[in-house]
Structure formats: C-alpha cells, structure tokens
Amino acid sequence: MKSVRRVADPQTLKALAHPLRVRLLGSLRTDGPQTASELGRRFDESSGSTSYHLRVLAAHDFIEEDPEQPNARDRRWRARHDYTAWRNRDFDDDPVGSEAARFMRRRQLDNVVAATERFESERAEWGPDWDDASGHSDYAVRLRPEAAAELRRRFKELVDSYADDTATSEDAEIVRIYLAAFPVRDTRY
C-alpha cells in the first residue's frame, strides 16, 4: 500500500502550494532521491533556489534527507510519502488554506492538460502498444456521495495494485493517471 500524507493544516498546505515546490516534490516521488543541484538543472533553477524550497518541504515533513547518501559533499533528498491528500472543506473557513487548496486543484488540472498535450505531440514515438493503452474516458453516472467516495478509494487501490505488480518490468514506464469525480448540474459540459 502506498503511503499518503494527509494535510489538514492550512500553513502546511500553503507551504506545498508553490509552483516550484510542487514540481520538486513530484520529481522526488517519480524519479527518486536527488540533490538540490540535480533538481536545479532539471527545472532550470539555481541550486540555491532549489535548496531553499527543499528545506521548506523538509520543514513540513514532505521530504527528508536520503539515508543512503552517495558522498559526504552532496545532500540528497527523498519524498517521505507517495501521495498528498487533503479535504477541501477543511480549509473553507481559512483564507490561506482555501487559496492553497484552490492552487493545488488548479495545478492538478494544469498537469492533466500538459500531460495530454505532451503525449499528443510525442504519440508517434511511443508506438502502437502505448497508443492503444493511452487515452481519455469520461463517464456520466448517477451516484450518491458515499458511492463516489468509494469509487475513488477503490480506484486508488486498483492503481496501487497494478503499480506494485509491474514496477520492475523492463517495459514499464511512468504512466500518469488522473481521476476527477465531482457532481454536475448542467450536463451541457
């Protein structure tokens, strides 16, 4: 089972809700332990900038120093959790938390669009197997709130089980999977 960092404190969510910090944490989760210099090169930032933002993430327990440091000179960081989760309503009465949650939701949506556009531009390079395995689906179904919550929980379990089963396969790639579940009243969209 993948580890989840549940955030209920507005200041903690605000600490994460920074464009570079979100990218740094995502890279540590996806690509494994890295130094501030490596991350700086990856994101075209100075190592001083990435070092500062890594310390902020560490202060809020999103990351930690990697216990398997390659040498005494470079400090390598790793993610402490596989996912971050929060409940939007926990921040409704706090302007700082509410804005941070709004930023994070928008960031998730931006990631979906960017990943889709990137795949479309590279589609021919991936070959027919990945082309057939990729895509978008949308379903419009009537559900009660508890059923929608259960669907999201079971979806996460299913994704985790596939990731655990195929993580070490030679032909395995990082696959971005997004799930959005929310009620709509206007079905024209």
GROMACS .gro file of C-alpha atoms in nm:
model
  189
    1MET     CA    1   0.000   0.000   0.000
    2LYS     CA    2   0.132   0.342  -0.094
    3SER     CA    3   0.185   0.597   0.182
    4VAL     CA    4  -0.032   0.908   0.193
    5ARG     CA    5   0.043   1.238   0.365
    6ARG     CA    6  -0.288   1.380   0.485
    7VAL     CA    7  -0.280   1.757   0.526
    8ALA     CA    8  -0.532   1.937   0.743
    9ASP     CA    9  -0.323   2.238   0.847
   10PRO     CA   10  -0.355   2.548   0.622
   11GLN     CA   11   0.008   2.652   0.671
   12THR     CA   12   0.132   2.309   0.566
   13LEU     CA   13  -0.080   2.310   0.252
   14LYS     CA   14   0.033   2.667   0.180
   15ALA     CA   15   0.396   2.554   0.212
   16LEU     CA   16   0.334   2.294  -0.058
   17ALA     CA   17   0.126   2.525  -0.278
   18HIS     CA   18   0.418   2.685  -0.457
   19PRO     CA   19   0.487   2.614  -0.826
   20LEU     CA   20   0.847   2.502  -0.778
   21ARG     CA   21   0.783   2.307  -0.457
   22VAL     CA   22   0.508   2.105  -0.620
   23ARG     CA   23   0.741   2.020  -0.908
   24LEU     CA   24   1.031   1.933  -0.675
   25LEU     CA   25   0.815   1.701  -0.464
   26GLY     CA   26   0.668   1.541  -0.776
   27SER     CA   27   1.015   1.477  -0.917
   28LEU     CA   28   1.138   1.322  -0.592
   29ARG     CA   29   0.833   1.095  -0.588
   30THR     CA   30   0.861   0.994  -0.952
   31ASP     CA   31   1.237   0.989  -1.010
   32GLY     CA   32   1.368   0.908  -0.664
   33PRO     CA   33   1.627   1.081  -0.446
   34GLN     CA   34   1.810   1.382  -0.591
   35THR     CA   35   2.029   1.670  -0.481
   36ALA     CA   36   1.939   2.038  -0.499
   37SER     CA   37   2.188   2.077  -0.784
   38GLU     CA   38   2.033   1.792  -0.984
   39LEU     CA   39   1.686   1.936  -0.934
   40GLY     CA   40   1.811   2.283  -1.020
   41ARG     CA   41   1.943   2.160  -1.355
   42ARG     CA   42   1.625   1.967  -1.421
   43PHE     CA   43   1.398   2.268  -1.361
   44ASP     CA   44   1.638   2.539  -1.481
   45GLU     CA   45   1.667   2.690  -1.134
   46SER     CA   46   1.971   2.780  -0.926
   47SER     CA   47   2.079   2.523  -0.672
   48GLY     CA   48   2.033   2.794  -0.408
   49SER     CA   49   1.668   2.831  -0.504
   50THR     CA   50   1.601   2.458  -0.511
   51SER     CA   51   1.791   2.415  -0.184
   52TYR     CA   52   1.571   2.677  -0.014
   53HIS     CA   53   1.249   2.519  -0.140
   54LEU     CA   54   1.367   2.171  -0.042
   55ARG     CA   55   1.429   2.296   0.312
   56VAL     CA   56   1.073   2.434   0.324
   57LEU     CA   57   0.937   2.098   0.209
   58ALA     CA   58   1.151   1.922   0.471
   59ALA     CA   59   1.033   2.158   0.746
   60HIS     CA   60   0.676   2.048   0.668
   61ASP     CA   61   0.770   1.677   0.653
   62PHE     CA   62   0.707   1.626   0.281
   63ILE     CA   63   1.068   1.522   0.221
   64GLU     CA   64   1.372   1.407   0.417
   65GLU     CA   65   1.740   1.352   0.365
   66ASP     CA   66   1.805   1.024   0.188
   67PRO     CA   67   1.973   0.789   0.438
   68GLU     CA   68   2.181   0.641   0.154
   69GLN     CA   69   2.387   0.948   0.070
   70PRO     CA   70   2.628   0.885  -0.221
   71ASN     CA   71   2.900   1.101  -0.063
   72ALA     CA   72   2.963   1.346   0.219
   73ARG     CA   73   2.955   1.653  -0.007
   74ASP     CA   74   2.614   1.630  -0.177
   75ARG     CA   75   2.294   1.620   0.025
   76ARG     CA   76   2.035   1.405  -0.148
   77TRP     CA   77   1.665   1.433  -0.066
   78ARG     CA   78   1.377   1.188  -0.099
   79ALA     CA   79   1.000   1.208  -0.068
   80ARG     CA   80   0.854   1.082   0.259
   81HIS     CA   81   0.518   0.981   0.108
   82ASP     CA   82   0.383   0.860  -0.224
   83TYR     CA   83   0.083   1.094  -0.229
   84THR     CA   84  -0.054   1.406  -0.065
   85ALA     CA   85  -0.423   1.428   0.023
   86TRP     CA   86  -0.647   1.689   0.181
   87ARG     CA   87  -1.016   1.762   0.215
   88ASN     CA   88  -1.115   2.091   0.056
   89ARG     CA   89  -1.377   2.162   0.324
   90ASP     CA   90  -1.108   2.155   0.594
   91PHE     CA   91  -0.992   2.489   0.453
   92ASP     CA   92  -1.322   2.657   0.369
   93ASP     CA   93  -1.310   2.887   0.673
   94ASP     CA   94  -0.944   2.978   0.635
   95PRO     CA   95  -0.847   3.216   0.352
   96VAL     CA   96  -0.486   3.091   0.346
   97GLY     CA   97  -0.587   2.725   0.333
   98SER     CA   98  -0.868   2.790   0.090
   99GLU     CA   99  -0.634   2.967  -0.152
  100ALA     CA  100  -0.373   2.693  -0.116
  101ALA     CA  101  -0.634   2.422  -0.189
  102ARG     CA  102  -0.755   2.621  -0.490
  103PHE     CA  103  -0.397   2.649  -0.618
  104MET     CA  104  -0.343   2.274  -0.576
  105ARG     CA  105  -0.667   2.186  -0.759
  106ARG     CA  106  -0.571   2.419  -1.043
  107ARG     CA  107  -0.223   2.269  -1.053
  108GLN     CA  108  -0.375   1.920  -1.088
  109LEU     CA  109  -0.590   2.038  -1.379
  110ASP     CA  110  -0.290   2.206  -1.546
  111ASN     CA  111  -0.096   1.879  -1.513
  112VAL     CA  112  -0.372   1.685  -1.689
  113VAL     CA  113  -0.371   1.929  -1.980
  114ALA     CA  114   0.011   1.939  -2.004
  115ALA     CA  115   0.045   1.559  -1.992
  116THR     CA  116  -0.222   1.519  -2.259
  117GLU     CA  117  -0.062   1.776  -2.488
  118ARG     CA  118   0.283   1.624  -2.436
  119PHE     CA  119   0.159   1.275  -2.523
  120GLU     CA  120  -0.022   1.405  -2.831
  121SER     CA  121   0.295   1.572  -2.955
  122GLU     CA  122   0.500   1.254  -2.895
  123ARG     CA  123   0.236   0.995  -2.982
  124ALA     CA  124   0.413   0.850  -3.287
  125GLU     CA  125   0.733   0.797  -3.084
  126TRP     CA  126   0.559   0.572  -2.831
  127GLY     CA  127   0.444   0.310  -3.080
  128PRO     CA  128   0.115   0.125  -3.122
  129ASP     CA  129   0.111  -0.057  -2.786
  130TRP     CA  130   0.130   0.265  -2.587
  131ASP     CA  131  -0.102   0.442  -2.830
  132ASP     CA  132  -0.367   0.172  -2.773
  133ALA     CA  133  -0.312   0.175  -2.395
  134SER     CA  134  -0.342   0.554  -2.364
  135GLY     CA  135  -0.636   0.785  -2.381
  136HIS     CA  136  -0.916   0.963  -2.204
  137SER     CA  137  -1.252   0.836  -2.097
  138ASP     CA  138  -1.540   1.014  -1.937
  139TYR     CA  139  -1.845   0.869  -1.772
  140ALA     CA  140  -2.159   1.044  -1.657
  141VAL     CA  141  -2.332   0.830  -1.395
  142ARG     CA  142  -2.569   0.895  -1.110
  143LEU     CA  143  -2.401   0.825  -0.777
  144ARG     CA  144  -2.459   0.909  -0.412
  145PRO     CA  145  -2.173   1.091  -0.233
  146GLU     CA  146  -2.072   0.772  -0.048
  147ALA     CA  147  -2.060   0.576  -0.375
  148ALA     CA  148  -1.841   0.842  -0.540
  149ALA     CA  149  -1.605   0.836  -0.239
  150GLU     CA  150  -1.593   0.454  -0.251
  151LEU     CA  151  -1.520   0.464  -0.625
  152ARG     CA  152  -1.226   0.697  -0.568
  153ARG     CA  153  -1.092   0.476  -0.285
  154ARG     CA  154  -1.120   0.158  -0.493
  155PHE     CA  155  -0.967   0.329  -0.795
  156LYS     CA  156  -0.662   0.421  -0.586
  157GLU     CA  157  -0.632   0.061  -0.460
  158LEU     CA  158  -0.653  -0.068  -0.817
  159VAL     CA  159  -0.386   0.173  -0.941
  160ASP     CA  160  -0.160   0.080  -0.648
  161SER     CA  161  -0.201  -0.293  -0.717
  162TYR     CA  162  -0.104  -0.254  -1.085
  163ALA     CA  163   0.192  -0.034  -0.993
  164ASP     CA  164   0.315  -0.289  -0.739
  165ASP     CA  165   0.277  -0.576  -0.988
  166THR     CA  166   0.459  -0.415  -1.281
  167ALA     CA  167   0.704  -0.169  -1.127
  168THR     CA  168   1.012  -0.378  -1.201
  169SER     CA  169   0.918  -0.485  -1.556
  170GLU     CA  170   1.167  -0.377  -1.821
  171ASP     CA  171   0.894  -0.234  -2.043
  172ALA     CA  172   0.725  -0.041  -1.759
  173GLU     CA  173   0.706   0.338  -1.796
  174ILE     CA  174   0.579   0.611  -1.569
  175VAL     CA  175   0.209   0.645  -1.654
  176ARG     CA  176   0.015   0.950  -1.540
  177ILE     CA  177  -0.336   0.850  -1.437
  178TYR     CA  178  -0.591   1.113  -1.341
  179LEU     CA  179  -0.933   1.069  -1.188
  180ALA     CA  180  -1.176   1.354  -1.144
  181ALA     CA  181  -1.508   1.288  -0.976
  182PHE     CA  182  -1.748   1.568  -0.896
  183PRO     CA  183  -2.121   1.633  -0.936
  184VAL     CA  184  -2.259   1.850  -1.215
  185ARG     CA  185  -2.599   2.012  -1.254
  186ASP     CA  186  -2.552   2.144  -1.606
  187THR     CA  187  -2.496   1.842  -1.829
  188ARG     CA  188  -2.414   2.050  -2.137
  189TYR     CA  189  -2.045   2.045  -2.038
   0.00000   0.00000   0.00000
